[in-house]
XYZ file of C-alpha atoms in Angstrom:
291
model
C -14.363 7.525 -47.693
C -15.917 4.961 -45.154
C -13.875 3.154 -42.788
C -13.864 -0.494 -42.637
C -15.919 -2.324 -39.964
C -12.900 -4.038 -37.376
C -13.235 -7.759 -37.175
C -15.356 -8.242 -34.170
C -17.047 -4.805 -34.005
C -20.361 -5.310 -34.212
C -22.635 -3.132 -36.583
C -25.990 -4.642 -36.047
C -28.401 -4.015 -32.645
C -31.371 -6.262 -31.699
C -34.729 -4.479 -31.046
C -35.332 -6.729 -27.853
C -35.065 -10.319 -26.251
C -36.918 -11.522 -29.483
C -36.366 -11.447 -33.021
C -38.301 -12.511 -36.183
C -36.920 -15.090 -39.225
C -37.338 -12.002 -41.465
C -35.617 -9.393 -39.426
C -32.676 -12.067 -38.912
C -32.662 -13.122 -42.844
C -31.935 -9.154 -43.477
C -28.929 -9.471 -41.812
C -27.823 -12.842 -42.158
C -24.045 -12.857 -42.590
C -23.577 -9.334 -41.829
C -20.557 -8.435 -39.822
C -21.191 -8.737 -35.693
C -24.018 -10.928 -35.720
C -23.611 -14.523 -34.540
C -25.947 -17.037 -35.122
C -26.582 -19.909 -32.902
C -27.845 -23.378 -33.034
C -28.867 -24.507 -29.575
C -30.962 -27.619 -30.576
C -30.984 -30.578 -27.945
C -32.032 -33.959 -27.991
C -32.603 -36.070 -31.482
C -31.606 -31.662 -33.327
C -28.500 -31.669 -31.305
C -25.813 -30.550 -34.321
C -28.243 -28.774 -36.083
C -29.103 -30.449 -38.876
C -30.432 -28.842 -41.188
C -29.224 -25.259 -39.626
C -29.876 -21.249 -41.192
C -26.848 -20.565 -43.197
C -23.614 -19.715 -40.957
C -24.792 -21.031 -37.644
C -22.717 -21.911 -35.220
C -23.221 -24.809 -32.325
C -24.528 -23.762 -28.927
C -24.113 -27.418 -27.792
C -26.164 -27.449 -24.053
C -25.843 -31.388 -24.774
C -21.818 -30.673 -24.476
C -18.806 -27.928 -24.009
C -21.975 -25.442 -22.958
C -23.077 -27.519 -19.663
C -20.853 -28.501 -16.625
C -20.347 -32.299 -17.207
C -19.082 -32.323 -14.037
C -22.356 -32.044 -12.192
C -24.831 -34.631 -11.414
C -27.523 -33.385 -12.931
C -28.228 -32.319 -16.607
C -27.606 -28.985 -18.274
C -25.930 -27.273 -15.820
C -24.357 -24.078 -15.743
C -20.776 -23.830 -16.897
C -18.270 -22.326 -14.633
C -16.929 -18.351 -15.636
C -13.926 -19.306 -16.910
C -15.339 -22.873 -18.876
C -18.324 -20.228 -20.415
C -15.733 -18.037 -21.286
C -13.643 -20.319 -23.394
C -16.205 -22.347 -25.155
C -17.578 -19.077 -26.292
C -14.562 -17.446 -27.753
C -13.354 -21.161 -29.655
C -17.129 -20.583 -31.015
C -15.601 -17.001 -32.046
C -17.805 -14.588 -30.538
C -16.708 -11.261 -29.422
C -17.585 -8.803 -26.663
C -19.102 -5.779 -29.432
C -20.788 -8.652 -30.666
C -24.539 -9.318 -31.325
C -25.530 -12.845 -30.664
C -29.123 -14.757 -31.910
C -30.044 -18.230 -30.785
C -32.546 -20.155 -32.330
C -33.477 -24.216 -31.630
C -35.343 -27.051 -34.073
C -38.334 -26.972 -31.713
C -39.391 -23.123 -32.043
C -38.494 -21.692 -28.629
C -37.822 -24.312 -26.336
C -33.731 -24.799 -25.790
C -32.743 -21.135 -27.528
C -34.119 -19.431 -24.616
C -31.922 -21.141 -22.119
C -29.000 -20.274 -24.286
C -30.040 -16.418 -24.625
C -30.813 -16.551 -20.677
C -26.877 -17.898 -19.826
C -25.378 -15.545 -21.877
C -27.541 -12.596 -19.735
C -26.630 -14.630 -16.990
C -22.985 -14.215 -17.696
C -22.954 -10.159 -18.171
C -23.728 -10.542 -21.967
C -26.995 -8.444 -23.468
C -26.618 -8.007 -26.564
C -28.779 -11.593 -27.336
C -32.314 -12.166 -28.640
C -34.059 -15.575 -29.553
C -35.484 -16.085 -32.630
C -39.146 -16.565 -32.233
C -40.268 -19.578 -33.533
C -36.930 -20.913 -34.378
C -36.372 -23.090 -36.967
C -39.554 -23.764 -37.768
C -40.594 -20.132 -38.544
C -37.401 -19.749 -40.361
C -38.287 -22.683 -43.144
C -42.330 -21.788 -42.725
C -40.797 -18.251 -44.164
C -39.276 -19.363 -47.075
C -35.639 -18.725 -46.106
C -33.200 -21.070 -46.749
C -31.012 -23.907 -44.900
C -27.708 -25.826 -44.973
C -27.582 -29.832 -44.530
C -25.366 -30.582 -42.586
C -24.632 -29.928 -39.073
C -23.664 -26.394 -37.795
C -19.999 -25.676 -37.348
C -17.204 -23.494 -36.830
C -13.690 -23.625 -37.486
C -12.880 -19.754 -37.421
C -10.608 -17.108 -35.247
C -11.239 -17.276 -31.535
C -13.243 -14.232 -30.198
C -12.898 -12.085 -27.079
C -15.788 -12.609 -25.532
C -15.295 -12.825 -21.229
C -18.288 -13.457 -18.876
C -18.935 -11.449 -16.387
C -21.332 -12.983 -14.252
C -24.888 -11.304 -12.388
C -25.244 -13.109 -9.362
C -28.764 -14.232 -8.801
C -30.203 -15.116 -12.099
C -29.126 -18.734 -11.753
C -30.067 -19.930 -8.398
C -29.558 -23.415 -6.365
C -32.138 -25.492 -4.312
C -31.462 -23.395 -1.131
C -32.213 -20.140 -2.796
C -35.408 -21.768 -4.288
C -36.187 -23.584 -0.904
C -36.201 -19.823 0.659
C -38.569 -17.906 -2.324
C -41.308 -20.578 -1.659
C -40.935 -19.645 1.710
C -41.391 -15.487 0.611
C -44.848 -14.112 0.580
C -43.333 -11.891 -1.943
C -41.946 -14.071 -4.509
C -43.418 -16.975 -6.401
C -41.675 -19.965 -7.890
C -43.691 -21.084 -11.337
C -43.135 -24.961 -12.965
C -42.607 -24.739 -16.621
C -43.163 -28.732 -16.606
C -46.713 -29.847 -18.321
C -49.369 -30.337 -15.755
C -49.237 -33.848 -15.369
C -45.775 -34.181 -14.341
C -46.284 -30.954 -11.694
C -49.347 -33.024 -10.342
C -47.161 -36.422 -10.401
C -49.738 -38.256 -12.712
C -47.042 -38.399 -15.613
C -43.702 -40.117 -15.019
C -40.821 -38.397 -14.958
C -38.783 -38.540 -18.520
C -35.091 -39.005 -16.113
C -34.869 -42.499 -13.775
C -34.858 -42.169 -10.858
C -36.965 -38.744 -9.719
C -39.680 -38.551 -7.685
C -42.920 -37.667 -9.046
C -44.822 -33.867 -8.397
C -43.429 -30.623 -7.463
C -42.261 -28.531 -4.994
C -44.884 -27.547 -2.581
C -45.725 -24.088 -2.705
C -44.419 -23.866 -6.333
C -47.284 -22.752 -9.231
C -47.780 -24.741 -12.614
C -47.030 -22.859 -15.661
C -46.338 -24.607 -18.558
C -44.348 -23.320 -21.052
C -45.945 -23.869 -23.967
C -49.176 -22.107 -22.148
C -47.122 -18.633 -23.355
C -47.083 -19.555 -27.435
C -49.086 -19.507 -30.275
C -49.979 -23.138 -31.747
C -46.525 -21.683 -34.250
C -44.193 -22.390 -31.681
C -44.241 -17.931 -31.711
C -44.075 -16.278 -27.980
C -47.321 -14.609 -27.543
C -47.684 -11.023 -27.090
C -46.350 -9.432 -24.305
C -49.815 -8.193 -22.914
C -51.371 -12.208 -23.011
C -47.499 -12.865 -21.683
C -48.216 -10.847 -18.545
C -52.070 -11.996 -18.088
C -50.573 -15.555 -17.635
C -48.418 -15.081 -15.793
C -50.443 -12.740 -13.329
C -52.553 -15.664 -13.325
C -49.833 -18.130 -12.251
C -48.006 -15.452 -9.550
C -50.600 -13.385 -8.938
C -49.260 -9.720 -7.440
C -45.837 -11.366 -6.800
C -43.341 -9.632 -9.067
C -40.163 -11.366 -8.120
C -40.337 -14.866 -10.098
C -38.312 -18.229 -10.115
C -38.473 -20.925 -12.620
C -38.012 -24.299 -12.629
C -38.571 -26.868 -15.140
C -36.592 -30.674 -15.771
C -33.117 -29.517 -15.880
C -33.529 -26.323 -16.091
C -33.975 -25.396 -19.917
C -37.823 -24.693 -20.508
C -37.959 -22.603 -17.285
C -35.846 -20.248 -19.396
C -38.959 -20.329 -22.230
C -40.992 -18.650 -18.922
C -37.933 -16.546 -18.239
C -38.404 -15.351 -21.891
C -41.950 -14.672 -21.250
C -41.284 -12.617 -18.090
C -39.107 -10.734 -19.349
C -41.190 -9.275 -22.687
C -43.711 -9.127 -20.404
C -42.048 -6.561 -17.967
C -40.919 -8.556 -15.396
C -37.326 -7.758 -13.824
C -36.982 -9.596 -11.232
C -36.092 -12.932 -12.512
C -34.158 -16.001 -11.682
C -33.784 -19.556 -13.045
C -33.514 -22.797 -10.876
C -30.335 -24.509 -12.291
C -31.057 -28.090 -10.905
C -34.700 -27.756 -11.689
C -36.788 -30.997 -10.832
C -33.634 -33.260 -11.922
C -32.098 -32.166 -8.581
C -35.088 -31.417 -6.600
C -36.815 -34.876 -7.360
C -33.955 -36.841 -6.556
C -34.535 -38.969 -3.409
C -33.766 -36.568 -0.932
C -35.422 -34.847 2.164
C -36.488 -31.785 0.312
C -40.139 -32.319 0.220
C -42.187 -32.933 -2.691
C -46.455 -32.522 -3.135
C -48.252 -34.189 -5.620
C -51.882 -33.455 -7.187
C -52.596 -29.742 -9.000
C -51.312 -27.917 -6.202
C -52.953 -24.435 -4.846
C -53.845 -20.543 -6.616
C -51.700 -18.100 -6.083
């Protein structure tokens, strides 16, 4: 006779960072996986949302309101308690997934690594690739009103870095710090989307836009075109920063990296919402130099 699966004991294991709507729609609702929503902007809520998803709200309890800039990081113990009210456990598998394809999902899957937590994947495509498959979705936004789980955050220094930590890796021969912004905005020929910022990027810093590593799908590209662009972008340079607006598409490169190979990884918290403030931390403009 089999024994019963404990509440929070998790019986499924993702293959990698990334997972596809059909390998997620073969487990959906199975005991230990969690299923996230982490859609920003005019998707925050999730609305329509994959049956049983819960909120990953980086518009809300899952950024530090406290900060002056946007999306922030969450402090240990704030992490840890908006994850367990969202009822996630420690032996748990987690999959985030956004309304845009891969765009806010990966900053969600890169705090939880951030925060000691690996069993997460994003699922490529997101939303879009989920309905484009034929599987189904709720109206309604995503909720939760369950058991709290026992999930605790154990943090790994250095995968969420601050402007002095940047400011020193453009400084390193051996590291390079890639812009997941579009083009225009790194050369300061778009305006900024927040009030206030300066226009261009930090000099030194390499443009890489995010979308540069997917398919027209909204799909991550495979790892080997992964690691050509970004070899293009870094050149030798293995140990990689990202920045992007406020910090949430520079995860979509951190994604990349990471299927790609690349281990050495860290994401600019403030992004260009901190570093283009007025400020004396200096700032070029126009398409900036090669690697």
């Amino acid at each position: 006779m089999s024994t019963p699966t404990p509440a929070g004991t998790n019986a499924v294991g993702v293959p990698g960072p990334l997972v596809a709507a059909d390998w997620v729609a073969g487990r959906l609702g199975q005991e230990g996986l969690v299923l996230f929503d982490a859609s920003v902007g005019a998707r925050r809520g999730g609305a329509p949302h994959i049956p049983g998803a819960r909120p990953f709200d980086l518009d809300g309890d899952l950024s530090d309101h406290t900060s002056t800039v946007p999306h922030t990081m969450p402090g240990t113990q704030e992490l840890t308690e908006a994850l367990r009210d969202l009822g996630v456990h420690d032996t748990d598998t987690v999959v985030v997934y956004d309304a845009q394809g891969v765009y806010s999902s990966a900053r969600a899957w890169w705090m939880l690594r951030a925060m000691g937590f690996d069993r997460a994947a994003v699922l490529d495509g997101g939303l879009p690739a989920w309905t484009a498959a034929g599987h189904p979705v709720d109206d309604g936004p995503a909720a939760y009103d369950g058991p709290r789980g026992t999930f605790t955050a154990r943090p790994r220094p250095g995968l969420i870095v601050d402007a002095d930590t940047v400011a020193a890796a453009l400084a390193d021969p051996d590291a390079a710090v890639l812009d997941a912004r579009t083009r225009e905005r790194y050369a300061g020929t778009a305006p900024e989307p927040r009030p206030g910022l300066r226009g261009g990027h930090m000099p030194g810093s390499v443009s890489l836009p995010f979308g540069e590593l997917q398919d027209d799908g909204g799909r991550m590209r495979p790892a080997d075109e992964l690691r050509t662009a970004l070899k293009e972008a870094a050149g030798d340079r293995e140990r990689l920063y990202f920045s992007c607006g406020s910090g949430v598409t520079a995860c979509v490169l951190a994604l990349g990296a990471t299927l790609a190979g690349y281990d050495r990884l860290a994401v600019y918290d403030g992004s260009w919402s901190e570093w283009g403030l007025p400020s004396e931390r200096p700032v070029a403009t126009g398409e900036g130099d090669s690697p």
